[in-house]
Amino acid sequence: MTYVRLGNSGLKVSRLILGLMSYGQKEWGKWVLGEEEGIKHIKAAYDAGIQTFDTADVYSNGESERILGKAIKQLNLPRDEIVVMTKVFNIVRREPGPFLPTVRGDSPQADALGYTNQYGLSRKAHSSIASCLSIANQCHRFDYQTPIAETMQALHDVVKAGYARYIGMSSCHAYQFHAMQNYAINNGLTPFIAMQNQYNLVYREEEREMIPTLKMFGVGMIPWSPLSQGILSRPYEETTLRAQTSHSAQLWKKTKEDNKEIILRVEKIAKARDISMAQVAVAWCLSKDVVTAPIVGTTSLANLQDLIAAANATSSQRPNPAEHLPFNYVPTGWVGILFLVLFALTTTGHLFQAVTLKTTYMIPTLVLCGVGELLGWAGRYWGHVNPHNGDAFMMQITTTIIAPSFMTAAMFLILPKIINELGTMYSRMPPRLYSIIFITADVTALIIQAAGGAMASIARTPEGSERGGKIMLGGIVIQLIAVILYTILGLEFVIRFSYDRPAHPKIISDLRKNSGWVGVPRGIVKMLTGLAIATVFIIIRSIYRTIELTDGWNGTIISTESYFNWFDGAPIFVAMFTFNVFHPGNLLRNLESSNRLPISAYSSSDRVEMTRV
């Protein structure tokens, strides 16, 4: 456990502060632990290095303060080492009973029950502090009924009388804190050294006004409820006794749906790092430089140890601030713009070539691939502009996974044309089967990837996204197998043609005039070269995607931007640009009829075997 200065004061507090709201009487709250369990928690916290304890007179109507006092005496905790913080403002019942809320510093109900002048921040209300010696006395809430001058003078008197060493404020507006602090400073009174306000992943309003104010005054921030009444410590659908019965938890319940995405992100990060959701939430709070020490409260010793582990974690063990983002990083803007320009140019080129060279089959293949890549990179740039947008992430990952399927379809159409030109006897199977088998596999892979992408995009839980990712992985694997098999068959064809080693008996009309590649039109040679280049880059990209999805949504591969740029964006662009240069509309037209094979090795049942002369 480390210890840090509280604001600009000389007081040091532990990096975690144990809140004692959970220890007291069941009459005050059904979820509250009794004295014995409370003392056990205080001992466990102290043994772990926590020497700062926060309580309030209203917690279990004073029983929380008494339990702390008994623990200090029973455990023989050194008073010169520990820091005790308490708060005043609310109504403290004389007998056990539930919390009596004070509205804006006034409560006719409390007055009717005989609690007049026994709550709020007046001088009279502060007189009760004489019975409780503390290091820091805090105002639990702002008192609208008592003048600021009276409140600050009363707090100063408490310090002068020796009942407290420092003062702090809790849960007020920035303008109120500013007015109170200014009054103390300008009138030579004791100023606040701490602000105990609500601050966590689902409540960040303090960042607007309060945090800049605290920085200006050099006041330390010790936020309460870093777990937001526990909703950041458990999966979205789970609940607890406190969540069902606590007055404050019921208020937060109304905003739970608004916070659903954040809770799911916390759960996602926790699973990826094999830590608890509570550790993620506390580590996030500790990562903020304005936070001195968050106040944590638990009703379980195991949960307390879990939170202590989060505080003791090194900076390298804590979640990266970008880890809760859909991409797990912020996509680089200029890279997105660069690929948008490159894919726009190559796609426009393919559309122009498809029309002018009358190769319309390139429109539903290469042109459509380019459109998909443009949508994907638009999603990545959208993610740069709005890193928290989950739709941008799903838009890019779905389209960039699906788009190359259209390009492989073009490859599966081009090779059969070349086989027909050079000689079907050198091919392991008829040219028409290339289109039937491989395009069928391509369409199957496309459908599976689209289904997985749709499932992942509409998923509202990490498990749903993972299932969608696994389905997409299945489609990628099918595509990879198809491309590898296509490559093997194509390579075998080229080798057999080069050495005149037919895969099937030749017939009379299939006799070649020249051996090797002599006399073969240059267009075919160039087209085969282009196919080879594009195929290599498609395989590189498919292997990368397979590894990426196998590694998972939170894996190192998908979380590293440079991997995506170099092993997905770049290979697909190079493959598309290769077909701009080696375009079948240019290279496979006006072929010399001398080398065209008029009869297929698969079309005649009357094959005549010939020996080479």
CSV table of N, CA and C in Angstrom, one decimal, residues 14-105:
chain,number,residue,atom,x,y,z
A,14,SER,N,-3.7,6.6,3.0
A,14,SER,CA,-3.4,5.4,2.2
A,14,SER,C,-4.1,5.6,0.9
A,15,ARG,N,-3.6,4.9,-0.1
A,15,ARG,CA,-4.1,5.0,-1.5
A,15,ARG,C,-5.5,4.5,-1.6
A,16,LEU,N,-6.0,3.7,-0.7
A,16,LEU,CA,-7.4,3.3,-0.6
A,16,LEU,C,-7.8,3.7,0.8
A,17,ILE,N,-9.1,4.3,0.9
A,17,ILE,CA,-9.7,4.6,2.2
A,17,ILE,C,-10.8,3.7,2.4
A,18,LEU,N,-10.9,3.1,3.6
A,18,LEU,CA,-12.0,2.2,3.9
A,18,LEU,C,-13.2,3.0,4.4
A,19,GLY,N,-14.3,2.9,3.7
A,19,GLY,CA,-15.5,3.5,4.1
A,19,GLY,C,-16.3,2.6,5.0
A,20,LEU,N,-16.9,3.2,6.1
A,20,LEU,CA,-17.5,2.4,7.2
A,20,LEU,C,-19.0,2.4,7.1
A,21,MET,N,-19.6,2.9,6.0
A,21,MET,CA,-21.0,2.9,5.9
A,21,MET,C,-21.7,1.6,6.1
A,22,SER,N,-20.9,0.5,5.7
A,22,SER,CA,-21.5,-0.9,5.7
A,22,SER,C,-21.5,-1.5,7.1
A,23,TYR,N,-21.0,-0.9,8.1
A,23,TYR,CA,-20.9,-1.5,9.4
A,23,TYR,C,-21.7,-0.7,10.4
A,24,GLY,N,-22.6,-1.4,11.1
A,24,GLY,CA,-23.5,-0.7,12.1
A,24,GLY,C,-24.7,-1.6,12.5
A,25,GLN,N,-25.9,-1.1,12.2
A,25,GLN,CA,-27.1,-1.8,12.6
A,25,GLN,C,-28.0,-2.2,11.5
A,26,LYS,N,-28.6,-3.4,11.6
A,26,LYS,CA,-29.5,-3.8,10.5
A,26,LYS,C,-30.8,-2.9,10.4
A,27,GLU,N,-31.1,-2.3,11.5
A,27,GLU,CA,-32.3,-1.4,11.5
A,27,GLU,C,-32.1,-0.2,10.5
A,28,TRP,N,-30.8,0.2,10.3
A,28,TRP,CA,-30.5,1.3,9.5
A,28,TRP,C,-30.5,0.9,8.0
A,29,GLY,N,-30.1,-0.4,7.7
A,29,GLY,CA,-30.1,-0.9,6.4
A,29,GLY,C,-29.9,-2.5,6.5
A,30,LYS,N,-30.7,-3.2,5.7
A,30,LYS,CA,-30.7,-4.6,5.8
A,30,LYS,C,-29.4,-5.2,5.4
A,31,TRP,N,-28.6,-4.5,4.6
A,31,TRP,CA,-27.3,-5.0,4.0
A,31,TRP,C,-26.2,-4.7,5.0
A,32,VAL,N,-26.4,-3.9,6.0
A,32,VAL,CA,-25.3,-3.5,6.9
A,32,VAL,C,-24.8,-4.7,7.8
A,33,LEU,N,-23.5,-4.8,8.0
A,33,LEU,CA,-22.9,-5.8,8.9
A,33,LEU,C,-22.9,-5.3,10.3
A,34,GLY,N,-22.9,-6.2,11.2
A,34,GLY,CA,-22.8,-5.9,12.6
A,34,GLY,C,-21.4,-5.6,13.1
A,35,GLU,N,-21.3,-5.4,14.4
A,35,GLU,CA,-20.1,-4.9,15.0
A,35,GLU,C,-18.9,-5.9,14.8
A,36,GLU,N,-19.2,-7.2,15.1
A,36,GLU,CA,-18.1,-8.2,14.9
A,36,GLU,C,-17.5,-8.2,13.5
A,37,GLU,N,-18.4,-8.3,12.5
A,37,GLU,CA,-17.9,-8.3,11.1
A,37,GLU,C,-17.2,-7.0,10.8
A,38,GLY,N,-17.8,-5.9,11.3
A,38,GLY,CA,-17.2,-4.6,11.0
A,38,GLY,C,-15.7,-4.5,11.5
A,39,ILE,N,-15.5,-5.0,12.7
A,39,ILE,CA,-14.2,-5.0,13.3
A,39,ILE,C,-13.2,-5.9,12.5
A,40,LYS,N,-13.7,-7.0,12.0
A,40,LYS,CA,-12.9,-7.9,11.2
A,40,LYS,C,-12.5,-7.2,9.9
A,41,HIS,N,-13.4,-6.4,9.3
A,41,HIS,CA,-13.0,-5.7,8.1
A,41,HIS,C,-12.0,-4.6,8.4
A,42,ILE,N,-12.2,-3.9,9.5
A,42,ILE,CA,-11.2,-2.8,9.8
A,42,ILE,C,-9.8,-3.4,10.1
A,43,LYS,N,-9.8,-4.6,10.7
A,43,LYS,CA,-8.5,-5.3,11.0
A,43,LYS,C,-7.9,-5.7,9.7
A,44,ALA,N,-8.7,-6.3,8.8
A,44,ALA,CA,-8.1,-6.8,7.5
A,44,ALA,C,-7.6,-5.6,6.7
A,45,ALA,N,-8.3,-4.5,6.7
A,45,ALA,CA,-7.9,-3.3,6.0
A,45,ALA,C,-6.5,-2.8,6.6
A,46,TYR,N,-6.5,-2.7,7.9
A,46,TYR,CA,-5.3,-2.2,8.5
A,46,TYR,C,-4.1,-3.1,8.3
A,47,ASP,N,-4.3,-4.4,8.3
A,47,ASP,CA,-3.2,-5.3,8.1
A,47,ASP,C,-2.7,-5.2,6.6
A,48,ALA,N,-3.6,-4.8,5.7
A,48,ALA,CA,-3.2,-4.6,4.3
A,48,ALA,C,-2.5,-3.3,4.0
A,49,GLY,N,-2.5,-2.4,5.0
A,49,GLY,CA,-1.8,-1.1,4.9
A,49,GLY,C,-2.8,0.0,4.8
A,50,ILE,N,-4.1,-0.2,4.9
A,50,ILE,CA,-5.0,0.9,4.9
A,50,ILE,C,-5.0,1.5,6.3
A,51,GLN,N,-4.7,2.8,6.4
A,51,GLN,CA,-4.6,3.5,7.7
A,51,GLN,C,-5.6,4.7,7.7
A,52,THR,N,-6.4,4.8,6.7
A,52,THR,CA,-7.4,5.9,6.6
A,52,THR,C,-8.8,5.3,6.6
A,53,PHE,N,-9.6,5.8,7.5
A,53,PHE,CA,-11.0,5.3,7.6
A,53,PHE,C,-12.0,6.5,7.6
A,54,ASP,N,-13.0,6.3,6.8
A,54,ASP,CA,-14.0,7.3,6.6
A,54,ASP,C,-15.4,6.8,7.2
A,55,THR,N,-16.0,7.6,8.0
A,55,THR,CA,-17.3,7.3,8.6
A,55,THR,C,-18.2,8.6,8.6
A,56,ALA,N,-19.3,8.5,9.3
A,56,ALA,CA,-20.2,9.7,9.4
A,56,ALA,C,-21.1,9.5,10.6
A,57,ASP,N,-21.5,10.6,11.2
A,57,ASP,CA,-22.4,10.4,12.4
A,57,ASP,C,-23.7,9.8,12.0
A,58,VAL,N,-24.2,9.9,10.7
A,58,VAL,CA,-25.5,9.4,10.3
A,58,VAL,C,-25.4,7.9,10.0
A,59,TYR,N,-24.2,7.3,9.8
A,59,TYR,CA,-24.2,5.9,9.4
A,59,TYR,C,-24.6,5.1,10.6
A,60,SER,N,-25.7,4.4,10.4
A,60,SER,CA,-26.3,3.6,11.5
A,60,SER,C,-26.6,4.4,12.7
A,61,ASN,N,-26.8,5.7,12.5
A,61,ASN,CA,-27.1,6.6,13.6
A,61,ASN,C,-26.0,6.7,14.7
A,62,GLY,N,-24.8,6.7,14.2
A,62,GLY,CA,-23.6,6.8,15.1
A,62,GLY,C,-23.0,5.5,15.4
A,63,GLU,N,-23.6,4.4,15.1
A,63,GLU,CA,-23.1,3.1,15.5
A,63,GLU,C,-21.8,2.8,14.7
A,64,SER,N,-21.7,3.3,13.4
A,64,SER,CA,-20.5,3.1,12.6
A,64,SER,C,-19.3,3.8,13.3
A,65,GLU,N,-19.5,5.0,13.8
A,65,GLU,CA,-18.4,5.7,14.6
A,65,GLU,C,-18.0,4.9,15.8
A,66,ARG,N,-19.0,4.4,16.5
A,66,ARG,CA,-18.7,3.6,17.7
A,66,ARG,C,-17.9,2.3,17.4
A,67,ILE,N,-18.3,1.7,16.3
A,67,ILE,CA,-17.6,0.4,15.9
A,67,ILE,C,-16.1,0.8,15.6
A,68,LEU,N,-15.9,1.9,14.9
A,68,LEU,CA,-14.5,2.3,14.6
A,68,LEU,C,-13.7,2.5,15.9
A,69,GLY,N,-14.4,3.3,16.8
A,69,GLY,CA,-13.7,3.5,18.1
A,69,GLY,C,-13.3,2.3,18.8
A,70,LYS,N,-14.3,1.3,18.8
A,70,LYS,CA,-14.1,0.1,19.6
A,70,LYS,C,-12.9,-0.7,18.9
A,71,ALA,N,-12.9,-0.7,17.5
A,71,ALA,CA,-11.9,-1.4,16.8
A,71,ALA,C,-10.5,-0.9,17.1
A,72,ILE,N,-10.4,0.5,17.1
A,72,ILE,CA,-9.1,1.1,17.4
A,72,ILE,C,-8.6,0.7,18.8
A,73,LYS,N,-9.5,0.6,19.8
A,73,LYS,CA,-9.1,0.2,21.1
A,73,LYS,C,-8.9,-1.3,21.2
A,74,GLN,N,-9.7,-2.1,20.6
A,74,GLN,CA,-9.6,-3.5,20.7
A,74,GLN,C,-8.4,-4.1,20.0
A,75,LEU,N,-8.1,-3.5,18.8
A,75,LEU,CA,-7.0,-3.9,18.0
A,75,LEU,C,-5.7,-3.2,18.3
A,76,ASN,N,-5.8,-2.2,19.2
A,76,ASN,CA,-4.7,-1.4,19.7
A,76,ASN,C,-4.0,-0.7,18.5
A,77,LEU,N,-4.9,-0.1,17.6
A,77,LEU,CA,-4.4,0.6,16.5
A,77,LEU,C,-3.7,1.9,16.9
A,78,PRO,N,-2.5,2.2,16.5
A,78,PRO,CA,-1.8,3.5,16.9
A,78,PRO,C,-2.5,4.7,16.4
A,79,ARG,N,-2.9,5.6,17.4
A,79,ARG,CA,-3.6,6.8,17.0
A,79,ARG,C,-2.8,7.8,16.2
A,80,ASP,N,-1.5,7.7,16.4
A,80,ASP,CA,-0.6,8.6,15.7
A,80,ASP,C,-0.3,8.2,14.3
A,81,GLU,N,-0.8,7.0,13.9
A,81,GLU,CA,-0.6,6.4,12.6
A,81,GLU,C,-1.8,6.5,11.7
A,82,ILE,N,-3.0,6.2,12.3
A,82,ILE,CA,-4.2,6.1,11.5
A,82,ILE,C,-4.8,7.5,11.3
A,83,VAL,N,-5.6,7.6,10.3
A,83,VAL,CA,-6.4,8.8,9.9
A,83,VAL,C,-7.9,8.5,10.0
A,84,VAL,N,-8.6,9.2,10.9
A,84,VAL,CA,-10.0,9.0,11.0
A,84,VAL,C,-10.7,10.2,10.4
A,85,MET,N,-11.7,10.0,9.5
A,85,MET,CA,-12.5,11.0,8.9
A,85,MET,C,-13.9,10.8,9.2
A,86,THR,N,-14.6,11.8,9.6
A,86,THR,CA,-16.1,11.7,9.8
A,86,THR,C,-16.8,12.8,9.2
A,87,LYS,N,-18.1,12.8,9.1
A,87,LYS,CA,-18.9,13.8,8.4
A,87,LYS,C,-20.1,14.2,9.3
A,88,VAL,N,-20.5,15.4,9.2
A,88,VAL,CA,-21.7,15.9,9.9
A,88,VAL,C,-22.7,16.6,8.9
A,89,PHE,N,-23.9,16.5,9.2
A,89,PHE,CA,-25.0,17.3,8.4
A,89,PHE,C,-26.3,16.6,8.6
A,90,ASN,N,-26.4,15.3,8.4
A,90,ASN,CA,-27.7,14.6,8.4
A,90,ASN,C,-28.2,14.4,9.8
A,91,ILE,N,-29.5,13.9,9.9
A,91,ILE,CA,-30.1,13.6,11.1
A,91,ILE,C,-29.6,12.3,11.7
A,92,VAL,N,-29.3,12.3,13.0
A,92,VAL,CA,-28.9,11.1,13.7
A,92,VAL,C,-29.9,10.7,14.7
A,93,ARG,N,-30.6,9.6,14.4
A,93,ARG,CA,-31.7,9.2,15.3
A,93,ARG,C,-31.1,8.8,16.7
A,94,ARG,N,-32.0,9.0,17.7
A,94,ARG,CA,-31.6,8.7,19.1
A,94,ARG,C,-31.7,7.2,19.3
A,95,GLU,N,-32.6,6.6,18.5
A,95,GLU,CA,-32.9,5.1,18.7
A,95,GLU,C,-32.6,4.5,17.3
A,96,PRO,N,-32.4,3.2,17.3
A,96,PRO,CA,-32.2,2.5,16.0
A,96,PRO,C,-33.3,2.7,15.0
A,97,GLY,N,-33.0,2.9,13.8
A,97,GLY,CA,-34.0,3.2,12.8
A,97,GLY,C,-33.4,3.5,11.4
A,98,PRO,N,-34.2,3.5,10.4
A,98,PRO,CA,-33.7,3.8,9.0
A,98,PRO,C,-33.3,5.3,8.9
A,99,PHE,N,-32.6,5.5,7.8
A,99,PHE,CA,-32.1,6.8,7.5
A,99,PHE,C,-33.2,7.8,7.3
A,100,LEU,N,-33.1,9.0,7.9
A,100,LEU,CA,-34.0,10.1,7.7
A,100,LEU,C,-33.4,11.1,6.8
A,101,PRO,N,-33.8,11.2,5.6
A,101,PRO,CA,-33.2,12.2,4.6
A,101,PRO,C,-33.4,13.6,5.0
A,102,THR,N,-32.4,14.4,4.8
A,102,THR,CA,-32.5,15.9,5.0
A,102,THR,C,-32.5,16.6,3.7
A,103,VAL,N,-33.6,17.3,3.4
A,103,VAL,CA,-33.7,17.9,2.1
A,103,VAL,C,-33.2,19.4,2.1
A,104,ARG,N,-32.1,19.6,1.4
A,104,ARG,CA,-31.5,21.0,1.3
A,104,ARG,C,-31.3,21.6,2.7
A,105,GLY,N,-30.9,20.8,3.6
A,105,GLY,CA,-30.6,21.3,5.0
A,105,GLY,C,-31.8,21.6,5.8
